[in-house]
Amino acid sequence: MNEGTVIDRRGAIVGAGAVAAGAMLGGAAAATPGLHAIAATKGRAFGTCLSWSPKGADAGSLANPRYAALATRDCGIAVPENALKWQALRPSPAAYDFARFDAILRDAERAGMRMRGHTLLWHYDRWFPKWLVDHDFGKAPAREAARILTQHIRTVCARYAGRIYSYDVVNEAVDPADGSLRSTALSRAMGGAEAVLDLAFRTAREAAPKAELVYNDYMSWEAGNEKHRDGVLRLLAGFRTRGVPVDALGVQSHIGVFAPTDSIERLVATLSPDWRAFLDRVVGMGYRLVVTEFDVRDRGLPADIAVRDAGVAAFAKGYLDLMLSYPQLRDVLCWGMTDRYSWLRGFEPRPDGLPTRGAPYDASFRAKPIHAAMHAALAR
């Protein structure tokens, strides 16, 4: 992401016109159908990530009754925020810890939610468990690396057969700096990243033949993402050339307003052509689309909450209107429903130290203008 989009008060007021319904907070949201119910009228689905917590904890989990009430009203699908990643699931080469994800899945199924799986392989040394980065692959490194990878995917898919309908098989394999494929402990052992990624998808298809298989990444529509987008296009084209079974591109959609602008609408119009050209090439290769981790980074927006919320809502609606214009897009998921538990608060705090406000509900569980904007986009 590039640094810097602040909107002034005049620009925010202009943007607010497109989402006037967002002025009705809290109880007004409860008086209208939830986001998933609206999406379902168009043959789509809406959901969110879920964390694990002990029962009653103040956390973004279904074990928290207050959050469960909010999430189950708006969401028909779910994805684990962290509990299915290797760092959480596989503490050592020989051990798996399924307890937390089992609890998330059980609660989601009781709530009538379908489950996505995130992720079978986060292809990035930074997010590998330490034991994998340091692993001694021995005298036949390619064979050992393949064994570890296939064992992991087969174990997870077998355990949750029929209960996970879509997997982010590979996450973030493209380096945004130059569009190349990341080098990891596995790719170094196997002689290249393509061999790792192809094996991951082919193993997933064998182990979960009815599941949707997704390549997931955070390339975005803002300026500065050109090399990242180009790298993803090369990867997707290579999958098709090599006959790798990939069904969809997961578009994380951690979008954001980063630099000064006097009009959100003009900013959206500026970003849209290159982004649409990218999406056209993706669907032109026969891929579906999934919005997997939607939220809005507001670090450039002013402190004033009314102005900031209006800017976030207008930017979100412009983005979702574009994404939802593609019939290849069926599922839209937020990366958390409330600012109270948003990952952005710790990962990317605002320069002024104020809490971020990029989720549909604020920290007190009140619906914000972005909720109304999302509702309007899904209804269209």
mmCIF file of C-alpha atoms in Angstrom:
data_model
loop_
_atom_site.group_PDB
_atom_site.id
_atom_site.type_symbol
_atom_site.label_atom_id
_atom_site.label_comp_id
_atom_site.label_asym_id
_atom_site.label_seq_id
_atom_site.Cartn_x
_atom_site.Cartn_y
_atom_site.Cartn_z
ATOM 1 C CA MET A 1 0.000 0.000 0.000
ATOM 2 C CA ASN A 2 1.177 3.510 -0.712
ATOM 3 C CA GLU A 3 1.304 6.050 2.071
ATOM 4 C CA GLY A 4 -0.342 9.277 2.544
ATOM 5 C CA THR A 5 -4.903 9.729 1.314
ATOM 6 C CA VAL A 6 -6.449 12.400 3.568
ATOM 7 C CA ILE A 7 -9.847 13.739 2.690
ATOM 8 C CA ASP A 8 -10.886 17.192 3.805
ATOM 9 C CA ARG A 9 -14.286 18.034 5.275
ATOM 10 C CA ARG A 10 -15.710 19.215 1.945
ATOM 11 C CA GLY A 11 -14.699 15.984 0.222
ATOM 12 C CA ALA A 12 -16.180 13.873 2.988
ATOM 13 C CA ILE A 13 -19.480 15.692 2.778
ATOM 14 C CA VAL A 14 -19.570 15.093 -0.982
ATOM 15 C CA GLY A 15 -18.893 11.386 -0.412
ATOM 16 C CA ALA A 16 -21.529 11.183 2.295
ATOM 17 C CA GLY A 17 -24.249 11.942 -0.246
ATOM 18 C CA ALA A 18 -23.883 8.480 -1.740
ATOM 19 C CA VAL A 19 -24.415 6.834 1.625
ATOM 20 C CA ALA A 20 -26.892 9.061 3.400
ATOM 21 C CA ALA A 21 -28.574 6.031 4.889
ATOM 22 C CA GLY A 22 -25.419 5.521 6.926
ATOM 23 C CA ALA A 23 -26.448 8.331 9.223
ATOM 24 C CA MET A 24 -28.831 5.875 10.893
ATOM 25 C CA LEU A 25 -26.728 3.950 13.372
ATOM 26 C CA GLY A 26 -27.291 1.286 16.002
ATOM 27 C CA GLY A 27 -30.949 0.303 16.146
ATOM 28 C CA ALA A 28 -31.603 1.280 12.540
ATOM 29 C CA ALA A 29 -29.375 -1.534 11.289
ATOM 30 C CA ALA A 30 -31.366 -4.031 13.348
ATOM 31 C CA ALA A 31 -34.570 -2.859 11.639
ATOM 32 C CA THR A 32 -33.324 -3.908 8.198
ATOM 33 C CA PRO A 33 -32.311 -7.336 6.835
ATOM 34 C CA GLY A 34 -28.759 -8.402 7.650
ATOM 35 C CA LEU A 35 -25.968 -8.220 5.096
ATOM 36 C CA HIS A 36 -26.069 -11.939 4.307
ATOM 37 C CA ALA A 37 -29.841 -11.857 3.854
ATOM 38 C CA ILE A 38 -29.487 -8.997 1.363
ATOM 39 C CA ALA A 39 -26.612 -10.734 -0.435
ATOM 40 C CA ALA A 40 -28.650 -13.932 -0.685
ATOM 41 C CA THR A 41 -31.361 -12.149 -2.668
ATOM 42 C CA LYS A 42 -28.725 -11.706 -5.393
ATOM 43 C CA GLY A 43 -27.396 -15.265 -5.144
ATOM 44 C CA ARG A 44 -24.383 -14.184 -3.104
ATOM 45 C CA ALA A 45 -23.186 -14.713 0.470
ATOM 46 C CA PHE A 46 -21.679 -12.465 3.120
ATOM 47 C CA GLY A 47 -19.513 -13.357 6.096
ATOM 48 C CA THR A 48 -16.626 -12.560 8.404
ATOM 49 C CA CYS A 49 -13.543 -14.004 10.025
ATOM 50 C CA LEU A 50 -13.875 -15.473 13.518
ATOM 51 C CA SER A 51 -11.319 -15.827 16.260
ATOM 52 C CA TRP A 52 -11.167 -18.354 19.068
ATOM 53 C CA SER A 53 -11.743 -17.404 22.685
ATOM 54 C CA PRO A 54 -12.893 -18.967 25.951
ATOM 55 C CA LYS A 55 -16.623 -18.714 26.518
ATOM 56 C CA GLY A 56 -17.717 -15.187 27.386
ATOM 57 C CA ALA A 57 -14.373 -13.535 26.628
ATOM 58 C CA ASP A 58 -14.269 -10.032 25.164
ATOM 59 C CA ALA A 59 -13.193 -11.194 21.695
ATOM 60 C CA GLY A 60 -14.354 -11.472 18.100
ATOM 61 C CA SER A 61 -15.594 -15.019 18.525
ATOM 62 C CA LEU A 62 -18.935 -16.782 18.652
ATOM 63 C CA ALA A 63 -18.082 -17.719 22.243
ATOM 64 C CA ASN A 64 -18.690 -14.044 23.040
ATOM 65 C CA PRO A 65 -22.517 -13.708 23.161
ATOM 66 C CA ARG A 66 -22.477 -10.027 22.256
ATOM 67 C CA TYR A 67 -20.333 -10.566 19.178
ATOM 68 C CA ALA A 68 -22.202 -13.747 18.278
ATOM 69 C CA ALA A 69 -25.480 -11.837 18.137
ATOM 70 C CA LEU A 70 -23.973 -9.302 15.753
ATOM 71 C CA ALA A 71 -22.145 -11.817 13.552
ATOM 72 C CA THR A 72 -24.999 -14.294 13.224
ATOM 73 C CA ARG A 73 -27.398 -11.530 12.228
ATOM 74 C CA ASP A 74 -25.201 -10.316 9.368
ATOM 75 C CA CYS A 75 -23.199 -13.370 8.307
ATOM 76 C CA GLY A 76 -23.932 -16.658 6.582
ATOM 77 C CA ILE A 77 -20.310 -17.723 6.033
ATOM 78 C CA ALA A 78 -17.210 -17.591 8.206
ATOM 79 C CA VAL A 79 -13.455 -18.089 8.024
ATOM 80 C CA PRO A 80 -10.975 -18.567 10.889
ATOM 81 C CA GLU A 81 -8.847 -15.493 11.492
ATOM 82 C CA ASN A 82 -5.785 -17.409 12.710
ATOM 83 C CA ALA A 83 -6.727 -20.855 13.998
ATOM 84 C CA LEU A 84 -6.147 -22.770 10.741
ATOM 85 C CA LYS A 85 -2.768 -21.210 9.933
ATOM 86 C CA TRP A 86 0.327 -23.375 10.334
ATOM 87 C CA GLN A 87 1.615 -21.303 13.261
ATOM 88 C CA ALA A 88 -1.520 -22.128 15.254
ATOM 89 C CA LEU A 89 -2.311 -25.554 13.886
ATOM 90 C CA ARG A 90 1.081 -27.254 13.689
ATOM 91 C CA PRO A 91 3.371 -26.537 16.648
ATOM 92 C CA SER A 92 5.942 -29.130 15.550
ATOM 93 C CA PRO A 93 6.641 -31.406 12.548
ATOM 94 C CA ALA A 94 4.911 -34.317 14.229
ATOM 95 C CA ALA A 95 2.059 -32.602 16.085
ATOM 96 C CA TYR A 96 -1.220 -30.873 15.209
ATOM 97 C CA ASP A 97 -3.445 -28.827 17.513
ATOM 98 C CA PHE A 98 -6.993 -28.729 16.153
ATOM 99 C CA ALA A 99 -8.767 -27.729 19.375
ATOM 100 C CA ARG A 100 -9.299 -24.045 18.644
ATOM 101 C CA PHE A 101 -10.440 -24.428 15.068
ATOM 102 C CA ASP A 102 -12.692 -27.328 16.054
ATOM 103 C CA ALA A 103 -14.419 -24.989 18.509
ATOM 104 C CA ILE A 104 -14.785 -22.209 15.913
ATOM 105 C CA LEU A 105 -16.207 -24.634 13.356
ATOM 106 C CA ARG A 106 -18.606 -26.210 15.835
ATOM 107 C CA ASP A 107 -19.994 -22.808 16.889
ATOM 108 C CA ALA A 108 -20.279 -21.618 13.287
ATOM 109 C CA GLU A 109 -22.161 -24.735 12.226
ATOM 110 C CA ARG A 110 -24.552 -24.364 15.157
ATOM 111 C CA ALA A 111 -25.180 -20.803 13.974
ATOM 112 C CA GLY A 112 -25.915 -22.028 10.450
ATOM 113 C CA MET A 113 -22.747 -20.597 8.903
ATOM 114 C CA ARG A 114 -20.758 -22.277 6.136
ATOM 115 C CA MET A 115 -16.992 -22.359 6.646
ATOM 116 C CA ARG A 116 -14.064 -21.275 4.476
ATOM 117 C CA GLY A 117 -10.564 -22.563 5.257
ATOM 118 C CA HIS A 118 -7.689 -20.103 5.651
ATOM 119 C CA THR A 119 -5.043 -21.194 4.835
ATOM 120 C CA LEU A 120 -3.435 -24.478 3.764
ATOM 121 C CA LEU A 121 -0.151 -22.754 2.874
ATOM 122 C CA TRP A 122 0.906 -19.189 3.704
ATOM 123 C CA HIS A 123 3.869 -19.127 1.337
ATOM 124 C CA TYR A 124 5.991 -16.640 3.262
ATOM 125 C CA ASP A 125 8.886 -17.518 5.600
ATOM 126 C CA ARG A 126 7.872 -14.688 7.910
ATOM 127 C CA TRP A 127 4.665 -16.545 8.718
ATOM 128 C CA PHE A 128 5.989 -20.115 8.704
ATOM 129 C CA PRO A 129 6.343 -21.766 12.108
ATOM 130 C CA LYS A 130 9.967 -21.529 13.252
ATOM 131 C CA TRP A 131 10.460 -25.274 13.051
ATOM 132 C CA LEU A 132 9.670 -25.208 9.323
ATOM 133 C CA VAL A 133 12.052 -22.332 8.552
ATOM 134 C CA ASP A 134 14.821 -24.132 10.473
ATOM 135 C CA HIS A 135 13.949 -27.640 9.266
ATOM 136 C CA ASP A 136 16.736 -29.940 8.080
ATOM 137 C CA PHE A 137 15.430 -31.314 4.789
ATOM 138 C CA GLY A 138 18.204 -33.899 4.656
ATOM 139 C CA LYS A 139 19.840 -35.536 1.644
ATOM 140 C CA ALA A 140 16.665 -35.518 -0.461
ATOM 141 C CA PRO A 141 15.304 -32.025 0.303
ATOM 142 C CA ALA A 142 12.704 -31.895 -2.462
ATOM 143 C CA ARG A 143 11.162 -35.184 -1.358
ATOM 144 C CA GLU A 144 11.144 -34.172 2.320
ATOM 145 C CA ALA A 145 9.589 -30.783 1.585
ATOM 146 C CA ALA A 146 6.917 -32.427 -0.565
ATOM 147 C CA ARG A 147 6.194 -34.925 2.207
ATOM 148 C CA ILE A 148 5.701 -32.196 4.814
ATOM 149 C CA LEU A 149 3.438 -30.148 2.552
ATOM 150 C CA THR A 150 1.275 -32.979 1.274
ATOM 151 C CA GLN A 151 0.940 -34.519 4.718
ATOM 152 C CA HIS A 152 -0.283 -31.199 6.110
ATOM 153 C CA ILE A 153 -2.867 -30.604 3.385
ATOM 154 C CA ARG A 154 -4.152 -34.181 3.424
ATOM 155 C CA THR A 155 -4.432 -34.192 7.210
ATOM 156 C CA VAL A 156 -6.428 -30.958 7.358
ATOM 157 C CA CYS A 157 -8.693 -31.782 4.418
ATOM 158 C CA ALA A 158 -9.414 -35.286 5.678
ATOM 159 C CA ARG A 159 -10.344 -34.027 9.143
ATOM 160 C CA TYR A 160 -12.796 -31.461 7.795
ATOM 161 C CA ALA A 161 -14.097 -33.340 4.759
ATOM 162 C CA GLY A 162 -17.486 -31.974 3.719
ATOM 163 C CA ARG A 163 -17.389 -29.216 6.367
ATOM 164 C CA ILE A 164 -15.179 -26.652 4.615
ATOM 165 C CA TYR A 165 -16.544 -25.645 1.224
ATOM 166 C CA SER A 166 -13.740 -23.312 0.105
ATOM 167 C CA TYR A 167 -10.019 -23.205 0.891
ATOM 168 C CA ASP A 168 -7.425 -20.468 0.531
ATOM 169 C CA VAL A 169 -4.989 -23.132 -0.573
ATOM 170 C CA VAL A 170 -2.086 -20.707 -1.040
ATOM 171 C CA ASN A 171 -1.817 -17.272 0.549
ATOM 172 C CA GLU A 172 0.445 -14.382 -0.509
ATOM 173 C CA ALA A 173 3.020 -16.132 -2.692
ATOM 174 C CA VAL A 174 3.809 -13.012 -4.764
ATOM 175 C CA ASP A 175 6.348 -10.444 -3.545
ATOM 176 C CA PRO A 176 4.765 -6.994 -4.018
ATOM 177 C CA ALA A 177 8.168 -5.358 -4.426
ATOM 178 C CA ASP A 178 8.825 -6.841 -7.850
ATOM 179 C CA GLY A 179 6.024 -9.319 -8.634
ATOM 180 C CA SER A 180 8.273 -12.363 -8.271
ATOM 181 C CA LEU A 181 7.338 -15.473 -6.320
ATOM 182 C CA ARG A 182 8.572 -15.498 -2.742
ATOM 183 C CA SER A 183 11.459 -17.752 -1.793
ATOM 184 C CA THR A 184 10.697 -19.895 1.267
ATOM 185 C CA ALA A 185 12.169 -22.837 3.126
ATOM 186 C CA LEU A 186 9.883 -25.105 1.099
ATOM 187 C CA SER A 187 10.671 -23.554 -2.281
ATOM 188 C CA ARG A 188 14.396 -23.627 -1.628
ATOM 189 C CA ALA A 189 14.152 -27.310 -0.764
ATOM 190 C CA MET A 190 11.990 -28.112 -3.787
ATOM 191 C CA GLY A 191 13.996 -26.064 -6.301
ATOM 192 C CA GLY A 192 11.479 -23.298 -6.912
ATOM 193 C CA ALA A 193 8.198 -21.762 -5.802
ATOM 194 C CA GLU A 194 6.126 -23.025 -8.738
ATOM 195 C CA ALA A 195 6.749 -26.617 -7.706
ATOM 196 C CA VAL A 196 5.497 -25.873 -4.184
ATOM 197 C CA LEU A 197 2.380 -23.999 -5.250
ATOM 198 C CA ASP A 198 1.421 -26.520 -7.941
ATOM 199 C CA LEU A 199 1.820 -29.385 -5.495
ATOM 200 C CA ALA A 200 -0.298 -27.599 -2.894
ATOM 201 C CA PHE A 201 -3.232 -27.140 -5.279
ATOM 202 C CA ARG A 202 -2.999 -30.605 -6.786
ATOM 203 C CA THR A 203 -2.891 -32.169 -3.331
ATOM 204 C CA ALA A 204 -5.847 -30.075 -2.199
ATOM 205 C CA ARG A 205 -7.899 -31.130 -5.221
ATOM 206 C CA GLU A 206 -7.150 -34.763 -4.482
ATOM 207 C CA ALA A 207 -7.891 -34.382 -0.760
ATOM 208 C CA ALA A 208 -10.956 -32.111 -1.063
ATOM 209 C CA PRO A 209 -12.364 -32.784 -4.553
ATOM 210 C CA LYS A 210 -15.596 -30.836 -4.006
ATOM 211 C CA ALA A 211 -14.079 -27.751 -2.359
ATOM 212 C CA GLU A 212 -13.442 -24.435 -4.074
ATOM 213 C CA LEU A 213 -9.668 -23.912 -4.343
ATOM 214 C CA VAL A 214 -8.509 -20.304 -4.061
ATOM 215 C CA TYR A 215 -5.259 -18.412 -4.519
ATOM 216 C CA ASN A 216 -5.472 -15.516 -2.021
ATOM 217 C CA ASP A 217 -3.427 -12.287 -2.089
ATOM 218 C CA TYR A 218 -3.526 -8.621 -1.058
ATOM 219 C CA MET A 219 -2.763 -6.895 -4.380
ATOM 220 C CA SER A 220 -5.020 -3.872 -4.378
ATOM 221 C CA TRP A 221 -6.411 -1.090 -6.542
ATOM 222 C CA GLU A 222 -4.382 1.809 -5.140
ATOM 223 C CA ALA A 223 -1.365 3.246 -6.962
ATOM 224 C CA GLY A 224 1.833 1.392 -6.062
ATOM 225 C CA ASN A 225 0.284 -2.050 -6.516
ATOM 226 C CA GLU A 226 1.121 -2.392 -10.216
ATOM 227 C CA LYS A 227 4.019 -4.862 -9.824
ATOM 228 C CA HIS A 228 2.038 -6.903 -7.339
ATOM 229 C CA ARG A 229 -0.931 -7.136 -9.708
ATOM 230 C CA ASP A 230 1.311 -8.055 -12.638
ATOM 231 C CA GLY A 231 2.947 -10.805 -10.590
ATOM 232 C CA VAL A 232 -0.423 -12.252 -9.630
ATOM 233 C CA LEU A 233 -1.525 -12.239 -13.267
ATOM 234 C CA ARG A 234 1.641 -14.112 -14.274
ATOM 235 C CA LEU A 235 1.045 -16.657 -11.524
ATOM 236 C CA LEU A 236 -2.584 -17.204 -12.530
ATOM 237 C CA ALA A 237 -1.641 -17.527 -16.192
ATOM 238 C CA GLY A 238 1.042 -20.059 -15.246
ATOM 239 C CA PHE A 239 -1.485 -22.119 -13.313
ATOM 240 C CA ARG A 240 -3.658 -22.341 -16.414
ATOM 241 C CA THR A 241 -0.705 -23.232 -18.665
ATOM 242 C CA ARG A 242 0.405 -26.005 -16.296
ATOM 243 C CA GLY A 243 -3.114 -27.323 -15.708
ATOM 244 C CA VAL A 244 -3.074 -26.551 -11.970
ATOM 245 C CA PRO A 245 -6.565 -26.866 -10.399
ATOM 246 C CA VAL A 246 -7.226 -23.316 -9.134
ATOM 247 C CA ASP A 247 -10.849 -22.144 -9.124
ATOM 248 C CA ALA A 248 -10.762 -18.567 -7.892
ATOM 249 C CA LEU A 249 -8.696 -15.540 -6.970
ATOM 250 C CA GLY A 250 -9.155 -14.376 -3.403
ATOM 251 C CA VAL A 251 -8.983 -10.570 -3.333
ATOM 252 C CA GLN A 252 -8.225 -9.670 0.269
ATOM 253 C CA SER A 253 -9.521 -6.093 -0.104
ATOM 254 C CA HIS A 254 -7.771 -4.351 2.767
ATOM 255 C CA ILE A 255 -8.405 -1.108 0.919
ATOM 256 C CA GLY A 256 -7.625 2.327 2.267
ATOM 257 C CA VAL A 257 -7.654 6.075 1.849
ATOM 258 C CA PHE A 258 -4.020 7.146 2.141
ATOM 259 C CA ALA A 259 -3.435 10.627 0.647
ATOM 260 C CA PRO A 260 -5.212 13.991 0.528
ATOM 261 C CA THR A 261 -8.191 14.265 -1.826
ATOM 262 C CA ASP A 262 -11.066 16.698 -2.139
ATOM 263 C CA SER A 263 -13.454 14.033 -3.423
ATOM 264 C CA ILE A 264 -13.788 10.342 -2.627
ATOM 265 C CA GLU A 265 -15.802 9.891 -5.810
ATOM 266 C CA ARG A 266 -12.965 11.298 -7.919
ATOM 267 C CA LEU A 267 -10.465 9.087 -6.097
ATOM 268 C CA VAL A 268 -12.581 5.997 -6.845
ATOM 269 C CA ALA A 269 -12.905 7.022 -10.499
ATOM 270 C CA THR A 270 -9.119 7.423 -10.726
ATOM 271 C CA LEU A 271 -8.434 3.967 -9.286
ATOM 272 C CA SER A 272 -11.155 2.074 -11.119
ATOM 273 C CA PRO A 273 -9.807 1.716 -14.724
ATOM 274 C CA ASP A 274 -6.556 -0.101 -13.859
ATOM 275 C CA TRP A 275 -8.305 -2.241 -11.278
ATOM 276 C CA ARG A 276 -11.074 -3.208 -13.686
ATOM 277 C CA ALA A 277 -8.467 -4.077 -16.323
ATOM 278 C CA PHE A 278 -6.809 -6.380 -13.776
ATOM 279 C CA LEU A 279 -10.085 -8.070 -12.839
ATOM 280 C CA ASP A 280 -11.065 -8.435 -16.489
ATOM 281 C CA ARG A 281 -7.863 -10.365 -17.146
ATOM 282 C CA VAL A 282 -8.459 -12.593 -14.112
ATOM 283 C CA VAL A 283 -12.007 -13.553 -15.055
ATOM 284 C CA GLY A 284 -10.945 -13.785 -18.705
ATOM 285 C CA MET A 285 -8.727 -16.710 -17.673
ATOM 286 C CA GLY A 286 -11.784 -18.452 -16.259
ATOM 287 C CA TYR A 287 -11.270 -17.669 -12.566
ATOM 288 C CA ARG A 288 -14.002 -16.782 -10.113
ATOM 289 C CA LEU A 289 -13.508 -14.005 -7.556
ATOM 290 C CA VAL A 290 -13.849 -13.993 -3.761
ATOM 291 C CA VAL A 291 -13.584 -10.908 -1.536
ATOM 292 C CA THR A 292 -11.879 -12.618 1.377
ATOM 293 C CA GLU A 293 -10.774 -9.991 3.954
ATOM 294 C CA PHE A 294 -12.570 -6.683 3.441
ATOM 295 C CA ASP A 295 -11.981 -3.613 5.598
ATOM 296 C CA VAL A 296 -10.944 0.007 5.082
ATOM 297 C CA ARG A 297 -7.738 1.548 6.364
ATOM 298 C CA ASP A 298 -8.538 5.086 7.472
ATOM 299 C CA ARG A 299 -5.082 6.318 8.491
ATOM 300 C CA GLY A 300 -5.218 9.250 6.071
ATOM 301 C CA LEU A 301 -8.699 10.437 6.978
ATOM 302 C CA PRO A 302 -9.194 13.266 9.504
ATOM 303 C CA ALA A 303 -9.831 12.729 13.196
ATOM 304 C CA ASP A 304 -13.419 14.014 13.098
ATOM 305 C CA ILE A 305 -15.509 10.837 13.393
ATOM 306 C CA ALA A 306 -18.464 11.990 11.280
ATOM 307 C CA VAL A 307 -16.187 13.096 8.441
ATOM 308 C CA ARG A 308 -14.004 10.022 8.719
ATOM 309 C CA ASP A 309 -16.914 7.582 8.780
ATOM 310 C CA ALA A 310 -18.511 9.240 5.754
ATOM 311 C CA GLY A 311 -15.233 8.977 3.827
ATOM 312 C CA VAL A 312 -14.758 5.327 4.762
ATOM 313 C CA ALA A 313 -18.337 4.533 3.720
ATOM 314 C CA ALA A 314 -18.113 6.304 0.359
ATOM 315 C CA PHE A 315 -14.788 4.641 -0.465
ATOM 316 C CA ALA A 316 -16.112 1.221 0.542
ATOM 317 C CA LYS A 317 -19.231 1.590 -1.552
ATOM 318 C CA GLY A 318 -17.276 2.692 -4.620
ATOM 319 C CA TYR A 319 -15.044 -0.364 -4.272
ATOM 320 C CA LEU A 320 -17.849 -2.848 -3.599
ATOM 321 C CA ASP A 321 -20.002 -1.484 -6.413
ATOM 322 C CA LEU A 322 -17.133 -2.221 -8.796
ATOM 323 C CA MET A 323 -16.400 -5.668 -7.362
ATOM 324 C CA LEU A 324 -20.057 -6.696 -7.303
ATOM 325 C CA SER A 325 -20.468 -5.735 -10.954
ATOM 326 C CA TYR A 326 -18.675 -9.032 -11.708
ATOM 327 C CA PRO A 327 -21.022 -12.044 -11.751
ATOM 328 C CA GLN A 328 -17.945 -14.193 -11.045
ATOM 329 C CA LEU A 329 -17.946 -12.796 -7.477
ATOM 330 C CA ARG A 330 -20.156 -14.811 -5.137
ATOM 331 C CA ASP A 331 -18.771 -14.430 -1.593
ATOM 332 C CA VAL A 332 -17.840 -11.258 0.281
ATOM 333 C CA LEU A 333 -16.191 -11.537 3.712
ATOM 334 C CA CYS A 334 -15.071 -8.844 6.137
ATOM 335 C CA TRP A 335 -11.950 -9.263 8.223
ATOM 336 C CA GLY A 336 -13.924 -8.650 11.402
ATOM 337 C CA MET A 337 -17.273 -6.964 11.974
ATOM 338 C CA THR A 338 -16.371 -4.451 14.673
ATOM 339 C CA ASP A 339 -13.573 -1.956 15.257
ATOM 340 C CA ARG A 340 -13.294 -3.342 18.771
ATOM 341 C CA TYR A 341 -11.372 -6.399 17.577
ATOM 342 C CA SER A 342 -9.949 -5.152 14.279
ATOM 343 C CA TRP A 343 -6.423 -6.334 13.444
ATOM 344 C CA LEU A 344 -5.715 -2.860 12.038
ATOM 345 C CA ARG A 345 -5.601 -1.347 15.518
ATOM 346 C CA GLY A 346 -2.370 -3.154 16.259
ATOM 347 C CA PHE A 347 -0.996 -3.828 12.790
ATOM 348 C CA GLU A 348 -1.474 -0.379 11.270
ATOM 349 C CA PRO A 349 -2.421 2.244 13.867
ATOM 350 C CA ARG A 350 -3.318 5.767 12.786
ATOM 351 C CA PRO A 351 -0.531 8.380 12.917
ATOM 352 C CA ASP A 352 -2.587 10.429 15.400
ATOM 353 C CA GLY A 353 -3.035 7.447 17.723
ATOM 354 C CA LEU A 354 -6.826 7.408 17.396
ATOM 355 C CA PRO A 355 -8.534 4.016 17.021
ATOM 356 C CA THR A 356 -9.136 2.886 13.449
ATOM 357 C CA ARG A 357 -12.732 2.794 12.162
ATOM 358 C CA GLY A 358 -12.668 0.505 9.124
ATOM 359 C CA ALA A 359 -15.193 -2.191 10.132
ATOM 360 C CA PRO A 360 -19.003 -2.186 9.753
ATOM 361 C CA TYR A 361 -19.603 -1.642 13.498
ATOM 362 C CA ASP A 362 -17.796 0.594 15.955
ATOM 363 C CA ALA A 363 -16.163 -0.515 19.200
ATOM 364 C CA SER A 364 -19.525 -0.243 20.995
ATOM 365 C CA PHE A 365 -21.216 -2.530 18.431
ATOM 366 C CA ARG A 366 -23.124 0.315 16.770
ATOM 367 C CA ALA A 367 -23.559 0.163 12.995
ATOM 368 C CA LYS A 368 -21.636 2.856 11.137
ATOM 369 C CA PRO A 369 -22.169 4.490 7.721
ATOM 370 C CA ILE A 370 -19.982 1.796 6.136
ATOM 371 C CA HIS A 371 -22.558 -0.796 7.183
ATOM 372 C CA ALA A 372 -25.263 1.084 5.290
ATOM 373 C CA ALA A 373 -22.908 1.473 2.329
ATOM 374 C CA MET A 374 -22.225 -2.262 2.247
ATOM 375 C CA HIS A 375 -25.949 -2.958 2.553
ATOM 376 C CA ALA A 376 -26.647 -0.685 -0.419
ATOM 377 C CA ALA A 377 -23.878 -2.229 -2.532
ATOM 378 C CA LEU A 378 -25.059 -5.777 -1.839
ATOM 379 C CA ALA A 379 -28.680 -4.803 -2.528
ATOM 380 C CA ARG A 380 -27.747 -3.480 -5.963
#
